[in-house]
mmCIF file of C-alpha atoms in Angstrom:
data_model
loop_
_atom_site.group_PDB
_atom_site.id
_atom_site.type_symbol
_atom_site.label_atom_id
_atom_site.label_comp_id
_atom_site.label_asym_id
_atom_site.label_seq_id
_atom_site.Cartn_x
_atom_site.Cartn_y
_atom_site.Cartn_z
ATOM 1 C CA MET A 133 19.765 -23.076 5.198
ATOM 2 C CA HIS A 134 16.386 -22.598 6.900
ATOM 3 C CA THR A 135 17.281 -18.956 7.611
ATOM 4 C CA VAL A 136 18.042 -18.325 3.930
ATOM 5 C CA PHE A 137 14.625 -19.661 2.905
ATOM 6 C CA TRP A 138 12.979 -17.615 5.642
ATOM 7 C CA ILE A 139 14.638 -14.400 4.392
ATOM 8 C CA LEU A 140 13.850 -15.187 0.743
ATOM 9 C CA ILE A 141 10.192 -15.861 1.561
ATOM 10 C CA PHE A 142 9.962 -12.647 3.593
ATOM 11 C CA LEU A 143 11.550 -10.556 0.794
ATOM 12 C CA GLY A 144 9.492 -12.315 -1.880
ATOM 13 C CA THR A 145 6.278 -11.705 0.044
ATOM 14 C CA TYR A 146 7.162 -8.050 0.648
ATOM 15 C CA SER A 147 7.891 -7.582 -3.081
ATOM 16 C CA PHE A 148 4.768 -9.480 -4.137
ATOM 17 C CA MET A 149 2.682 -7.157 -1.962
ATOM 18 C CA GLU A 150 3.649 -4.211 -4.186
ATOM 19 C CA PHE A 151 2.058 -6.115 -7.090
ATOM 20 C CA MET A 152 -0.958 -6.934 -4.902
ATOM 21 C CA ALA A 153 -1.299 -3.269 -3.913
ATOM 22 C CA TRP A 154 -1.199 -2.234 -7.580
ATOM 23 C CA PHE A 155 -3.641 -4.972 -8.642
ATOM 24 C CA THR A 156 -6.062 -4.322 -5.768
ATOM 25 C CA HIS A 157 -5.905 -0.568 -6.311
ATOM 26 C CA LYS A 158 -6.504 -0.756 -10.065
ATOM 27 C CA TYR A 159 -9.036 -3.588 -10.338
ATOM 28 C CA VAL A 160 -10.764 -3.725 -6.947
ATOM 29 C CA MET A 161 -10.611 -0.213 -5.475
ATOM 30 C CA HIS A 162 -11.212 1.451 -8.849
ATOM 31 C CA GLY A 163 -13.508 -1.415 -9.810
ATOM 32 C CA PHE A 164 -16.270 -3.204 -7.959
ATOM 33 C CA LEU A 165 -15.353 -1.775 -4.520
ATOM 34 C CA TRP A 166 -15.143 1.849 -5.649
ATOM 35 C CA SER A 167 -17.845 2.584 -3.060
ATOM 36 C CA LEU A 168 -15.219 1.975 -0.344
ATOM 37 C CA HIS A 169 -12.400 3.825 -2.116
ATOM 38 C CA LYS A 170 -14.103 6.927 -3.522
ATOM 39 C CA ASP A 171 -13.960 8.848 -0.228
ATOM 40 C CA HIS A 172 -10.188 8.714 -0.541
ATOM 41 C CA HIS A 173 -10.312 10.614 -3.849
ATOM 42 C CA LYS A 174 -13.050 13.040 -2.925
ATOM 43 C CA LYS A 175 -13.307 14.097 0.712
ATOM 44 C CA ASP A 176 -17.039 14.290 1.310
ATOM 45 C CA HIS A 177 -16.782 13.678 5.049
ATOM 46 C CA ASP A 178 -15.219 15.224 8.150
ATOM 47 C CA SER A 179 -13.964 12.004 9.704
ATOM 48 C CA TRP A 180 -10.264 11.183 10.034
ATOM 49 C CA PHE A 181 -11.177 7.611 9.066
ATOM 50 C CA GLU A 182 -12.173 6.717 5.524
ATOM 51 C CA ARG A 183 -14.181 3.797 4.169
ATOM 52 C CA ASN A 184 -11.000 3.184 2.166
ATOM 53 C CA ASP A 185 -9.277 2.069 5.411
ATOM 54 C CA ALA A 186 -11.176 -1.231 5.102
ATOM 55 C CA PHE A 187 -8.539 -2.376 2.604
ATOM 56 C CA PHE A 188 -5.825 -1.937 5.225
ATOM 57 C CA ILE A 189 -7.880 -4.031 7.642
ATOM 58 C CA PHE A 190 -8.330 -6.759 5.011
ATOM 59 C CA TYR A 191 -4.567 -7.172 4.506
ATOM 60 C CA ALA A 192 -3.978 -7.023 8.282
ATOM 61 C CA VAL A 193 -6.354 -9.981 8.660
ATOM 62 C CA VAL A 194 -4.534 -11.883 5.893
ATOM 63 C CA SER A 195 -1.237 -11.282 7.706
ATOM 64 C CA ILE A 196 -2.737 -12.471 11.008
ATOM 65 C CA VAL A 197 -4.026 -15.644 9.341
ATOM 66 C CA PHE A 198 -0.472 -16.505 8.246
ATOM 67 C CA PHE A 199 0.820 -15.865 11.790
ATOM 68 C CA LEU A 200 -1.861 -18.210 13.135
ATOM 69 C CA LEU A 201 -1.028 -20.871 10.550
ATOM 70 C CA TRP A 202 2.608 -20.709 11.651
ATOM 71 C CA LYS A 203 1.707 -20.817 15.352
ATOM 72 C CA HIS A 204 -0.936 -23.569 15.258
ATOM 73 C CA THR A 205 0.185 -25.805 12.384
ATOM 74 C CA SER A 206 3.473 -27.035 10.982
ATOM 75 C CA PHE A 207 3.399 -24.346 8.260
ATOM 76 C CA TRP A 208 6.709 -22.667 9.178
ATOM 77 C CA ALA A 209 6.552 -20.335 6.125
ATOM 78 C CA GLY A 210 3.506 -18.675 7.690
ATOM 79 C CA LEU A 211 5.813 -16.552 9.850
ATOM 80 C CA PRO A 212 7.918 -14.989 7.060
ATOM 81 C CA ILE A 213 4.817 -14.576 4.868
ATOM 82 C CA GLY A 214 2.887 -12.904 7.697
ATOM 83 C CA LEU A 215 5.857 -10.674 8.494
ATOM 84 C CA GLY A 216 6.308 -9.777 4.816
ATOM 85 C CA ILE A 217 2.668 -8.698 4.525
ATOM 86 C CA PHE A 218 2.919 -6.816 7.830
ATOM 87 C CA ALA A 219 6.159 -5.054 6.800
ATOM 88 C CA TYR A 220 4.652 -4.008 3.463
ATOM 89 C CA GLY A 221 1.544 -2.725 5.249
ATOM 90 C CA ALA A 222 3.722 -0.698 7.606
ATOM 91 C CA SER A 223 5.685 0.689 4.636
ATOM 92 C CA TYR A 224 2.474 1.504 2.790
ATOM 93 C CA PHE A 225 1.083 3.289 5.846
ATOM 94 C CA MET A 226 4.300 5.303 6.296
ATOM 95 C CA VAL A 227 4.542 6.279 2.624
ATOM 96 C CA HIS A 228 0.895 6.700 1.654
ATOM 97 C CA ASP A 229 -0.914 7.804 4.781
ATOM 98 C CA ILE A 230 1.829 9.622 6.675
ATOM 99 C CA PHE A 231 4.261 10.932 4.033
ATOM 100 C CA ILE A 232 1.964 11.602 1.061
ATOM 101 C CA HIS A 233 -1.421 12.376 2.643
ATOM 102 C CA GLN A 234 -0.048 13.737 5.940
ATOM 103 C CA ARG A 235 -2.597 11.978 8.144
ATOM 104 C CA PHE A 236 0.059 12.567 10.788
ATOM 105 C CA LYS A 237 2.245 15.630 10.346
ATOM 106 C CA LEU A 238 5.570 13.839 9.846
ATOM 107 C CA PHE A 239 8.146 13.717 7.045
ATOM 108 C CA ARG A 240 7.018 17.105 5.700
ATOM 109 C CA ASN A 241 10.564 18.123 4.782
ATOM 110 C CA ALA A 242 11.530 14.950 2.891
ATOM 111 C CA ASN A 243 12.611 16.359 -0.445
ATOM 112 C CA ASN A 244 14.978 13.874 -2.095
ATOM 113 C CA TRP A 245 14.477 12.592 -5.658
ATOM 114 C CA TYR A 246 12.577 9.486 -4.518
ATOM 115 C CA ALA A 247 10.221 11.474 -2.263
ATOM 116 C CA LYS A 248 9.525 13.961 -5.057
ATOM 117 C CA GLY A 249 8.847 11.136 -7.537
ATOM 118 C CA LEU A 250 6.414 9.411 -5.184
ATOM 119 C CA ARG A 251 4.568 12.681 -4.556
ATOM 120 C CA ARG A 252 4.336 13.460 -8.293
ATOM 121 C CA ALA A 253 3.047 9.990 -9.135
ATOM 122 C CA HIS A 254 0.435 10.079 -6.398
ATOM 123 C CA LYS A 255 -0.641 13.579 -7.363
ATOM 124 C CA MET A 256 -1.210 12.356 -10.925
ATOM 125 C CA HIS A 257 -3.264 9.468 -9.553
ATOM 126 C CA HIS A 258 -5.442 11.791 -7.479
ATOM 127 C CA LYS A 259 -6.092 14.275 -10.268
ATOM 128 C CA HIS A 260 -8.780 11.814 -11.378
ATOM 129 C CA LEU A 261 -11.731 12.119 -8.996
ATOM 130 C CA GLY A 262 -13.717 9.268 -10.540
ATOM 131 C CA LYS A 263 -13.032 5.566 -10.810
ATOM 132 C CA LYS A 264 -12.198 5.720 -14.534
ATOM 133 C CA ASP A 265 -9.113 7.037 -16.342
ATOM 134 C CA GLY A 266 -6.795 6.510 -13.399
ATOM 135 C CA GLU A 267 -3.024 6.204 -13.646
ATOM 136 C CA CYS A 268 -0.124 5.189 -11.444
ATOM 137 C CA PHE A 269 -1.719 2.633 -9.122
ATOM 138 C CA GLY A 270 1.492 1.407 -7.473
ATOM 139 C CA MET A 271 2.947 2.707 -4.243
ATOM 140 C CA LEU A 272 6.654 2.111 -3.691
ATOM 141 C CA PHE A 273 7.637 1.455 -7.309
ATOM 142 C CA VAL A 274 6.286 4.104 -9.648
ATOM 143 C CA PRO A 275 7.190 4.758 -13.313
ATOM 144 C CA PHE A 276 10.555 6.453 -13.869
ATOM 145 C CA LYS A 277 8.921 9.406 -15.646
ATOM 146 C CA TYR A 278 7.824 10.738 -12.244
ATOM 147 C CA PHE A 279 11.418 10.943 -11.062
ATOM 148 C CA LYS A 280 12.475 13.253 -13.901
ATOM 149 C CA LYS A 281 12.433 16.994 -13.375
#
């Protein structure tokens, strides 16, 4: 029974992180912390790192806090929550930074319907260089219209 709860908490956390990514992207990154995110939309620097990477670090710290709560207290759900946040962060990094933005030259030939839909949605998001008038703030779950030909 404990294993079932562990798996449900992990999957729930992973799924909830897609909402958190959307919410953070729309209301924080394109809101009051645009100063950290704008270099992701308009490359005005030569560095491989972006100020935008601070958001990745923030969620890594949140994940670590849940691991520490699990390790040093009786909060057993800290482990599946921490792993869920970590797994979503790894997925986000693979999809957003590696697949879409090619920060590492991998997955260049992925051309299935899902890959094409993700690329289209992200391209539509990046056509807006400013913080206003953005669209498609999610990452793994994007509107179905981007999957149509």
